[in-house]
Amino acid sequence: MLKISVAFVLLAATFARGAQPLYGQCGGLGYTGDVTCVSGAVCTKVNEFYSQCLPGAPTSSTPITTSTPTIPTSTTPTPTSTTTTVQVPSQTPIPGADTSTADVVSAFNQYNVTTRFGITFNPTAILGVAFTAGGQTLSFKAGQNVPRNMTAQTPQLSLWGTTDPGPFVIVMADPDVPTPQNPTFGPVRHWLAGNFYPTRTSNVLTPTGTAITPYFQPTPGTGSPAHRYTYLLYKQPANFSQQTIVTSQTSIVNWNVSQFASRAGLGDPIAGTFMMTTM
């Protein structure tokens, strides 16, 4: 019986040495005992001479991992910028249109357009006229031939060479009715409209009101030589919308363009062009 008791005590002592109690020593300089701790405690280094079983995770016994911060080479922050794409009106006329007022004036003089309308024509800007038909768009230089089948729809107007915000007045007339050689009914008014403004993002002129004379297609007589369908753009005066010189009831034939411009306070045209069209 004594041998059994002694064996039991030795076994218990062995198991006891297998785990140090909470807050017991578990290490240190010269320490030769067990380095494990009871459940719920961790051998934690306090200093080089003493380690203790403490509850929870180790603190000072666990190496602290540090990282060396990256030191920027410059303390000046790098500026950032946001690129915003903003459309601005092009300074180059649409393909096919004139590129200089001198060329337009030369064509007006060559074809006697200025004389026929009795106007002073010293343009300061370039007027572009573009027709769209059958999925195709056609613009033209002053004096260029334009097929009648392209002219059914109201053309789109564009303006270059001025920063004037508008509004503008468009005049379109045919001085050659019934023929250039015998224009007894000309000029005939084909279009008269005001309140044209350039858009913010393009050179296109957009109307904001009702035309006095809505656009109607060129209709030169069968067999007649080409007619000079002329477009003149004027700076619109403040009271133009109240004018009654020309109304929807006013005859379109034998229309004196220069007289109308004078009476309506339009002054001289700031831009213009013309096309040659036959049936």
mmCIF file of C-alpha atoms in Angstrom:
data_model
loop_
_atom_site.group_PDB
_atom_site.id
_atom_site.type_symbol
_atom_site.label_atom_id
_atom_site.label_comp_id
_atom_site.label_asym_id
_atom_site.label_seq_id
_atom_site.Cartn_x
_atom_site.Cartn_y
_atom_site.Cartn_z
ATOM 1 C CA MET A 1 0.000 0.000 0.000
ATOM 2 C CA LEU A 2 2.872 2.385 0.814
ATOM 3 C CA LYS A 3 4.550 1.708 -2.511
ATOM 4 C CA ILE A 4 1.318 2.607 -4.316
ATOM 5 C CA SER A 5 0.953 5.893 -2.413
ATOM 6 C CA VAL A 6 4.523 6.927 -3.133
ATOM 7 C CA ALA A 7 4.081 6.140 -6.819
ATOM 8 C CA PHE A 8 0.912 8.200 -6.906
ATOM 9 C CA VAL A 9 2.619 11.220 -5.324
ATOM 10 C CA LEU A 10 5.535 11.037 -7.749
ATOM 11 C CA LEU A 11 3.137 10.783 -10.700
ATOM 12 C CA ALA A 12 1.174 13.753 -9.440
ATOM 13 C CA ALA A 13 4.353 15.743 -9.028
ATOM 14 C CA THR A 14 5.358 14.883 -12.551
ATOM 15 C CA PHE A 15 2.038 16.074 -13.932
ATOM 16 C CA ALA A 16 2.253 19.186 -11.762
ATOM 17 C CA ARG A 17 5.619 20.052 -13.241
ATOM 18 C CA GLY A 18 4.089 19.685 -16.685
ATOM 19 C CA ALA A 19 2.164 22.999 -16.371
ATOM 20 C CA GLN A 20 3.030 26.055 -14.313
ATOM 21 C CA PRO A 21 0.130 27.646 -12.415
ATOM 22 C CA LEU A 22 -1.345 31.022 -13.236
ATOM 23 C CA TYR A 23 1.147 33.750 -12.259
ATOM 24 C CA GLY A 24 3.855 31.127 -11.720
ATOM 25 C CA GLN A 25 7.355 31.449 -13.116
ATOM 26 C CA CYS A 26 7.883 29.809 -16.435
ATOM 27 C CA GLY A 27 11.232 31.133 -17.544
ATOM 28 C CA GLY A 28 14.106 33.490 -16.984
ATOM 29 C CA LEU A 29 17.888 33.526 -16.738
ATOM 30 C CA GLY A 30 18.997 30.412 -14.811
ATOM 31 C CA TYR A 31 15.455 28.982 -14.639
ATOM 32 C CA THR A 32 15.359 25.177 -15.179
ATOM 33 C CA GLY A 33 11.693 24.422 -14.569
ATOM 34 C CA ASP A 34 8.878 23.818 -16.992
ATOM 35 C CA VAL A 35 8.084 26.565 -19.454
ATOM 36 C CA THR A 36 4.439 25.609 -20.065
ATOM 37 C CA CYS A 37 1.478 27.113 -18.221
ATOM 38 C CA VAL A 38 -1.951 25.812 -17.210
ATOM 39 C CA SER A 39 -4.820 26.250 -19.597
ATOM 40 C CA GLY A 40 -5.842 29.868 -19.973
ATOM 41 C CA ALA A 41 -2.379 31.207 -19.241
ATOM 42 C CA VAL A 42 0.573 31.951 -21.433
ATOM 43 C CA CYS A 43 4.240 32.133 -20.475
ATOM 44 C CA THR A 44 5.012 35.784 -20.886
ATOM 45 C CA LYS A 45 8.489 37.280 -20.709
ATOM 46 C CA VAL A 46 8.659 40.121 -18.211
ATOM 47 C CA ASN A 47 12.378 40.658 -18.514
ATOM 48 C CA GLU A 48 15.433 38.596 -19.266
ATOM 49 C CA PHE A 49 15.460 37.229 -15.669
ATOM 50 C CA TYR A 50 11.807 36.352 -15.268
ATOM 51 C CA SER A 51 8.903 35.008 -17.327
ATOM 52 C CA GLN A 52 5.460 34.496 -15.789
ATOM 53 C CA CYS A 53 2.275 32.585 -16.625
ATOM 54 C CA LEU A 54 -0.230 35.289 -17.320
ATOM 55 C CA PRO A 55 -3.816 35.024 -18.517
ATOM 56 C CA GLY A 56 -4.586 35.493 -22.140
ATOM 57 C CA ALA A 57 -2.209 36.134 -24.992
ATOM 58 C CA PRO A 58 1.448 37.027 -24.432
ATOM 59 C CA THR A 59 2.413 40.657 -24.415
ATOM 60 C CA SER A 60 6.052 41.493 -23.949
ATOM 61 C CA SER A 61 7.142 37.964 -24.765
ATOM 62 C CA THR A 62 5.742 38.249 -28.228
ATOM 63 C CA PRO A 63 7.987 40.156 -30.558
ATOM 64 C CA ILE A 64 6.367 43.288 -31.847
ATOM 65 C CA THR A 65 6.623 43.522 -35.548
ATOM 66 C CA THR A 66 7.326 46.974 -36.692
ATOM 67 C CA SER A 67 7.546 48.356 -40.149
ATOM 68 C CA THR A 68 9.665 51.215 -41.275
ATOM 69 C CA PRO A 69 7.363 53.822 -42.787
ATOM 70 C CA THR A 70 8.073 54.895 -46.292
ATOM 71 C CA ILE A 71 9.298 58.435 -46.163
ATOM 72 C CA PRO A 72 8.137 60.436 -49.173
ATOM 73 C CA THR A 73 10.909 62.067 -51.111
ATOM 74 C CA SER A 74 8.979 65.320 -51.093
ATOM 75 C CA THR A 75 6.639 66.858 -48.564
ATOM 76 C CA THR A 76 4.867 68.767 -51.320
ATOM 77 C CA PRO A 77 1.619 66.984 -52.252
ATOM 78 C CA THR A 78 1.337 65.911 -55.852
ATOM 79 C CA PRO A 79 -1.318 68.066 -57.488
ATOM 80 C CA THR A 80 -4.164 66.278 -59.190
ATOM 81 C CA SER A 81 -6.235 67.588 -62.036
ATOM 82 C CA THR A 82 -9.511 66.578 -63.591
ATOM 83 C CA THR A 83 -9.747 66.879 -67.347
ATOM 84 C CA THR A 84 -13.154 68.033 -68.520
ATOM 85 C CA THR A 85 -13.935 67.897 -72.226
ATOM 86 C CA VAL A 86 -15.789 71.007 -73.248
ATOM 87 C CA GLN A 87 -16.955 71.450 -76.775
ATOM 88 C CA VAL A 88 -16.202 74.820 -78.274
ATOM 89 C CA PRO A 89 -17.309 76.268 -81.579
ATOM 90 C CA SER A 90 -14.981 75.357 -84.408
ATOM 91 C CA GLN A 91 -13.144 78.138 -86.188
ATOM 92 C CA THR A 92 -13.035 76.107 -89.402
ATOM 93 C CA PRO A 93 -16.058 76.162 -91.709
ATOM 94 C CA ILE A 94 -17.836 72.902 -92.446
ATOM 95 C CA PRO A 95 -16.368 70.887 -95.327
ATOM 96 C CA GLY A 96 -17.445 72.276 -98.673
ATOM 97 C CA ALA A 97 -18.115 75.828 -97.459
ATOM 98 C CA ASP A 98 -16.030 78.904 -98.167
ATOM 99 C CA THR A 99 -13.060 79.523 -95.911
ATOM 100 C CA SER A 100 -12.608 83.278 -96.441
ATOM 101 C CA THR A 101 -14.856 86.294 -96.861
ATOM 102 C CA ALA A 102 -12.655 87.437 -99.756
ATOM 103 C CA ASP A 103 -13.660 84.371 -101.769
ATOM 104 C CA VAL A 104 -17.332 85.047 -101.076
ATOM 105 C CA VAL A 105 -17.055 88.694 -102.124
ATOM 106 C CA SER A 106 -15.220 87.671 -105.294
ATOM 107 C CA ALA A 107 -18.016 85.266 -106.244
ATOM 108 C CA PHE A 108 -20.731 87.853 -105.481
ATOM 109 C CA ASN A 109 -18.984 90.321 -107.761
ATOM 110 C CA GLN A 110 -18.298 87.784 -110.500
ATOM 111 C CA TYR A 111 -21.969 86.784 -110.679
ATOM 112 C CA ASN A 112 -23.287 90.349 -110.182
ATOM 113 C CA VAL A 113 -25.237 89.313 -107.077
ATOM 114 C CA THR A 114 -24.419 92.530 -105.209
ATOM 115 C CA THR A 115 -25.602 94.661 -108.105
ATOM 116 C CA ARG A 116 -28.775 92.658 -108.661
ATOM 117 C CA PHE A 117 -29.877 93.034 -105.021
ATOM 118 C CA GLY A 118 -28.651 96.616 -104.701
ATOM 119 C CA ILE A 119 -26.840 95.866 -101.438
ATOM 120 C CA THR A 120 -23.529 96.847 -99.887
ATOM 121 C CA PHE A 121 -21.751 93.576 -99.246
ATOM 122 C CA ASN A 122 -18.695 93.668 -97.003
ATOM 123 C CA PRO A 123 -19.101 90.498 -94.928
ATOM 124 C CA THR A 124 -17.333 90.101 -91.611
ATOM 125 C CA ALA A 125 -18.222 86.436 -91.156
ATOM 126 C CA ILE A 126 -18.782 83.298 -93.226
ATOM 127 C CA LEU A 127 -22.235 81.808 -93.662
ATOM 128 C CA GLY A 128 -22.492 78.058 -94.207
ATOM 129 C CA VAL A 129 -25.588 76.474 -95.748
ATOM 130 C CA ALA A 130 -25.965 72.695 -95.654
ATOM 131 C CA PHE A 131 -28.697 70.557 -97.194
ATOM 132 C CA THR A 132 -29.469 66.988 -96.178
ATOM 133 C CA ALA A 133 -31.286 64.545 -98.440
ATOM 134 C CA GLY A 134 -31.187 60.781 -98.909
ATOM 135 C CA GLY A 135 -28.773 60.365 -96.028
ATOM 136 C CA GLN A 136 -26.276 62.779 -97.590
ATOM 137 C CA THR A 137 -25.291 66.295 -96.517
ATOM 138 C CA LEU A 138 -24.156 68.917 -98.993
ATOM 139 C CA SER A 139 -22.678 72.325 -98.289
ATOM 140 C CA PHE A 140 -21.362 74.628 -100.961
ATOM 141 C CA LYS A 141 -19.110 77.537 -101.809
ATOM 142 C CA ALA A 142 -20.552 80.775 -103.172
ATOM 143 C CA GLY A 143 -21.494 80.270 -106.839
ATOM 144 C CA GLN A 144 -21.397 76.469 -106.725
ATOM 145 C CA ASN A 145 -24.028 74.373 -108.509
ATOM 146 C CA VAL A 146 -26.412 72.573 -106.143
ATOM 147 C CA PRO A 147 -28.823 69.912 -107.508
ATOM 148 C CA ARG A 148 -32.442 70.824 -106.890
ATOM 149 C CA ASN A 149 -33.210 67.362 -105.495
ATOM 150 C CA MET A 150 -30.944 68.176 -102.546
ATOM 151 C CA THR A 151 -32.878 71.317 -101.610
ATOM 152 C CA ALA A 152 -36.291 70.052 -100.532
ATOM 153 C CA GLN A 153 -35.722 70.436 -96.778
ATOM 154 C CA THR A 154 -34.923 73.607 -94.856
ATOM 155 C CA PRO A 155 -31.120 73.889 -94.801
ATOM 156 C CA GLN A 156 -28.985 74.138 -91.699
ATOM 157 C CA LEU A 157 -27.178 77.430 -91.242
ATOM 158 C CA SER A 158 -23.748 77.858 -89.657
ATOM 159 C CA LEU A 159 -21.690 80.947 -88.935
ATOM 160 C CA TRP A 160 -17.917 81.482 -88.508
ATOM 161 C CA GLY A 161 -15.682 84.449 -87.853
ATOM 162 C CA THR A 162 -17.730 86.261 -85.235
ATOM 163 C CA THR A 163 -18.335 85.984 -81.510
ATOM 164 C CA ASP A 164 -21.634 87.867 -81.785
ATOM 165 C CA PRO A 165 -24.209 85.975 -79.687
ATOM 166 C CA GLY A 166 -27.054 86.919 -82.028
ATOM 167 C CA PRO A 167 -29.856 87.021 -82.787
ATOM 168 C CA PHE A 168 -29.657 87.076 -86.570
ATOM 169 C CA VAL A 169 -32.067 87.376 -89.486
ATOM 170 C CA ILE A 170 -31.850 85.144 -92.567
ATOM 171 C CA VAL A 171 -33.017 86.278 -95.988
ATOM 172 C CA MET A 172 -33.186 83.962 -98.990
ATOM 173 C CA ALA A 173 -34.272 85.259 -102.375
ATOM 174 C CA ASP A 174 -34.153 84.377 -106.073
ATOM 175 C CA PRO A 175 -33.414 87.412 -108.275
ATOM 176 C CA ASP A 176 -33.801 85.486 -111.554
ATOM 177 C CA VAL A 177 -37.543 84.861 -111.964
ATOM 178 C CA PRO A 178 -38.594 83.755 -114.485
ATOM 179 C CA THR A 179 -35.095 83.820 -116.022
ATOM 180 C CA PRO A 180 -31.812 85.635 -115.330
ATOM 181 C CA GLN A 181 -32.196 87.394 -118.681
ATOM 182 C CA ASN A 182 -35.772 88.514 -117.972
ATOM 183 C CA PRO A 183 -36.251 88.763 -114.180
ATOM 184 C CA THR A 184 -39.617 90.530 -114.291
ATOM 185 C CA PHE A 185 -40.877 88.881 -111.099
ATOM 186 C CA GLY A 186 -37.637 88.830 -109.163
ATOM 187 C CA PRO A 187 -36.454 88.901 -106.542
ATOM 188 C CA VAL A 188 -38.762 86.274 -105.133
ATOM 189 C CA ARG A 189 -38.642 85.759 -101.374
ATOM 190 C CA HIS A 190 -37.941 82.122 -100.458
ATOM 191 C CA TRP A 191 -37.207 82.515 -96.750
ATOM 192 C CA LEU A 192 -37.375 85.251 -94.137
ATOM 193 C CA ALA A 193 -36.874 84.445 -90.478
ATOM 194 C CA GLY A 194 -35.390 86.024 -87.393
ATOM 195 C CA ASN A 195 -34.259 84.939 -83.934
ATOM 196 C CA PHE A 196 -31.397 82.725 -85.082
ATOM 197 C CA TYR A 197 -28.867 82.083 -82.332
ATOM 198 C CA PRO A 198 -25.563 80.191 -82.358
ATOM 199 C CA THR A 199 -25.553 77.171 -80.070
ATOM 200 C CA ARG A 200 -23.144 77.003 -77.099
ATOM 201 C CA THR A 201 -21.198 74.097 -78.524
ATOM 202 C CA SER A 202 -21.161 74.609 -82.269
ATOM 203 C CA ASN A 203 -21.385 77.124 -85.101
ATOM 204 C CA VAL A 204 -24.906 76.011 -86.013
ATOM 205 C CA LEU A 205 -27.560 78.735 -86.002
ATOM 206 C CA THR A 206 -30.803 77.636 -84.400
ATOM 207 C CA PRO A 207 -34.129 79.496 -84.841
ATOM 208 C CA THR A 208 -36.200 80.145 -81.726
ATOM 209 C CA GLY A 209 -39.271 81.632 -83.366
ATOM 210 C CA THR A 210 -41.669 81.254 -86.282
ATOM 211 C CA ALA A 211 -40.480 82.213 -89.743
ATOM 212 C CA ILE A 212 -42.167 85.209 -91.369
ATOM 213 C CA THR A 213 -41.851 83.462 -94.721
ATOM 214 C CA PRO A 214 -41.169 79.734 -94.232
ATOM 215 C CA TYR A 215 -38.474 78.233 -96.431
ATOM 216 C CA PHE A 216 -39.689 76.829 -99.727
ATOM 217 C CA GLN A 217 -37.694 74.882 -102.258
ATOM 218 C CA PRO A 218 -35.986 76.536 -105.241
ATOM 219 C CA THR A 219 -38.133 76.091 -108.344
ATOM 220 C CA PRO A 220 -36.477 77.610 -111.401
ATOM 221 C CA GLY A 221 -38.508 77.341 -114.574
ATOM 222 C CA THR A 222 -37.957 74.380 -116.857
ATOM 223 C CA GLY A 223 -35.342 75.251 -119.450
ATOM 224 C CA SER A 224 -34.177 78.339 -117.574
ATOM 225 C CA PRO A 225 -30.471 78.848 -116.924
ATOM 226 C CA ALA A 226 -29.376 78.421 -113.325
ATOM 227 C CA HIS A 227 -30.842 80.857 -110.822
ATOM 228 C CA ARG A 228 -28.733 82.615 -108.174
ATOM 229 C CA TYR A 229 -30.424 81.574 -104.948
ATOM 230 C CA THR A 230 -28.946 83.995 -102.432
ATOM 231 C CA TYR A 231 -28.699 83.803 -98.632
ATOM 232 C CA LEU A 232 -27.995 86.965 -96.635
ATOM 233 C CA LEU A 233 -27.494 87.061 -92.867
ATOM 234 C CA TYR A 234 -28.170 90.241 -90.885
ATOM 235 C CA LYS A 235 -27.668 91.278 -87.299
ATOM 236 C CA GLN A 236 -31.177 91.441 -85.837
ATOM 237 C CA PRO A 237 -32.221 94.762 -84.262
ATOM 238 C CA ALA A 238 -34.074 94.823 -80.948
ATOM 239 C CA ASN A 239 -37.533 95.529 -82.383
ATOM 240 C CA PHE A 240 -37.386 93.255 -85.416
ATOM 241 C CA SER A 241 -39.991 90.815 -84.070
ATOM 242 C CA GLN A 242 -42.541 93.650 -84.081
ATOM 243 C CA GLN A 243 -41.935 94.709 -87.710
ATOM 244 C CA THR A 244 -44.950 94.585 -90.058
ATOM 245 C CA ILE A 245 -43.188 95.577 -93.269
ATOM 246 C CA VAL A 246 -43.328 91.953 -94.388
ATOM 247 C CA THR A 247 -45.881 89.529 -92.985
ATOM 248 C CA SER A 248 -47.175 86.116 -93.976
ATOM 249 C CA GLN A 249 -49.659 87.921 -96.234
ATOM 250 C CA THR A 250 -47.084 90.018 -98.109
ATOM 251 C CA SER A 251 -46.446 89.041 -101.726
ATOM 252 C CA ILE A 252 -43.194 87.151 -102.240
ATOM 253 C CA VAL A 253 -42.585 88.465 -105.783
ATOM 254 C CA ASN A 254 -40.738 91.666 -106.748
ATOM 255 C CA TRP A 255 -39.356 91.918 -103.240
ATOM 256 C CA ASN A 256 -36.868 94.748 -102.773
ATOM 257 C CA VAL A 257 -34.377 93.237 -100.331
ATOM 258 C CA SER A 258 -32.251 96.340 -99.770
ATOM 259 C CA GLN A 259 -35.334 98.498 -99.163
ATOM 260 C CA PHE A 260 -36.693 96.009 -96.643
ATOM 261 C CA ALA A 261 -33.346 95.814 -94.836
ATOM 262 C CA SER A 262 -33.230 99.598 -94.580
ATOM 263 C CA ARG A 263 -36.783 99.991 -93.301
ATOM 264 C CA ALA A 264 -36.410 97.128 -90.808
ATOM 265 C CA GLY A 265 -33.160 98.532 -89.446
ATOM 266 C CA LEU A 266 -31.080 95.543 -90.504
ATOM 267 C CA GLY A 267 -28.230 97.517 -91.990
ATOM 268 C CA ASP A 268 -25.854 95.660 -94.305
ATOM 269 C CA PRO A 269 -25.537 91.859 -94.286
ATOM 270 C CA ILE A 270 -22.729 90.511 -92.116
ATOM 271 C CA ALA A 271 -22.455 87.275 -94.115
ATOM 272 C CA GLY A 272 -23.880 85.640 -97.204
ATOM 273 C CA THR A 273 -23.561 83.054 -99.924
ATOM 274 C CA PHE A 274 -25.441 81.853 -103.009
ATOM 275 C CA MET A 275 -25.894 78.713 -105.061
ATOM 276 C CA MET A 276 -26.671 78.054 -108.707
ATOM 277 C CA THR A 277 -29.644 75.721 -109.244
ATOM 278 C CA THR A 278 -31.624 74.517 -112.248
ATOM 279 C CA MET A 279 -34.609 72.202 -112.649
#
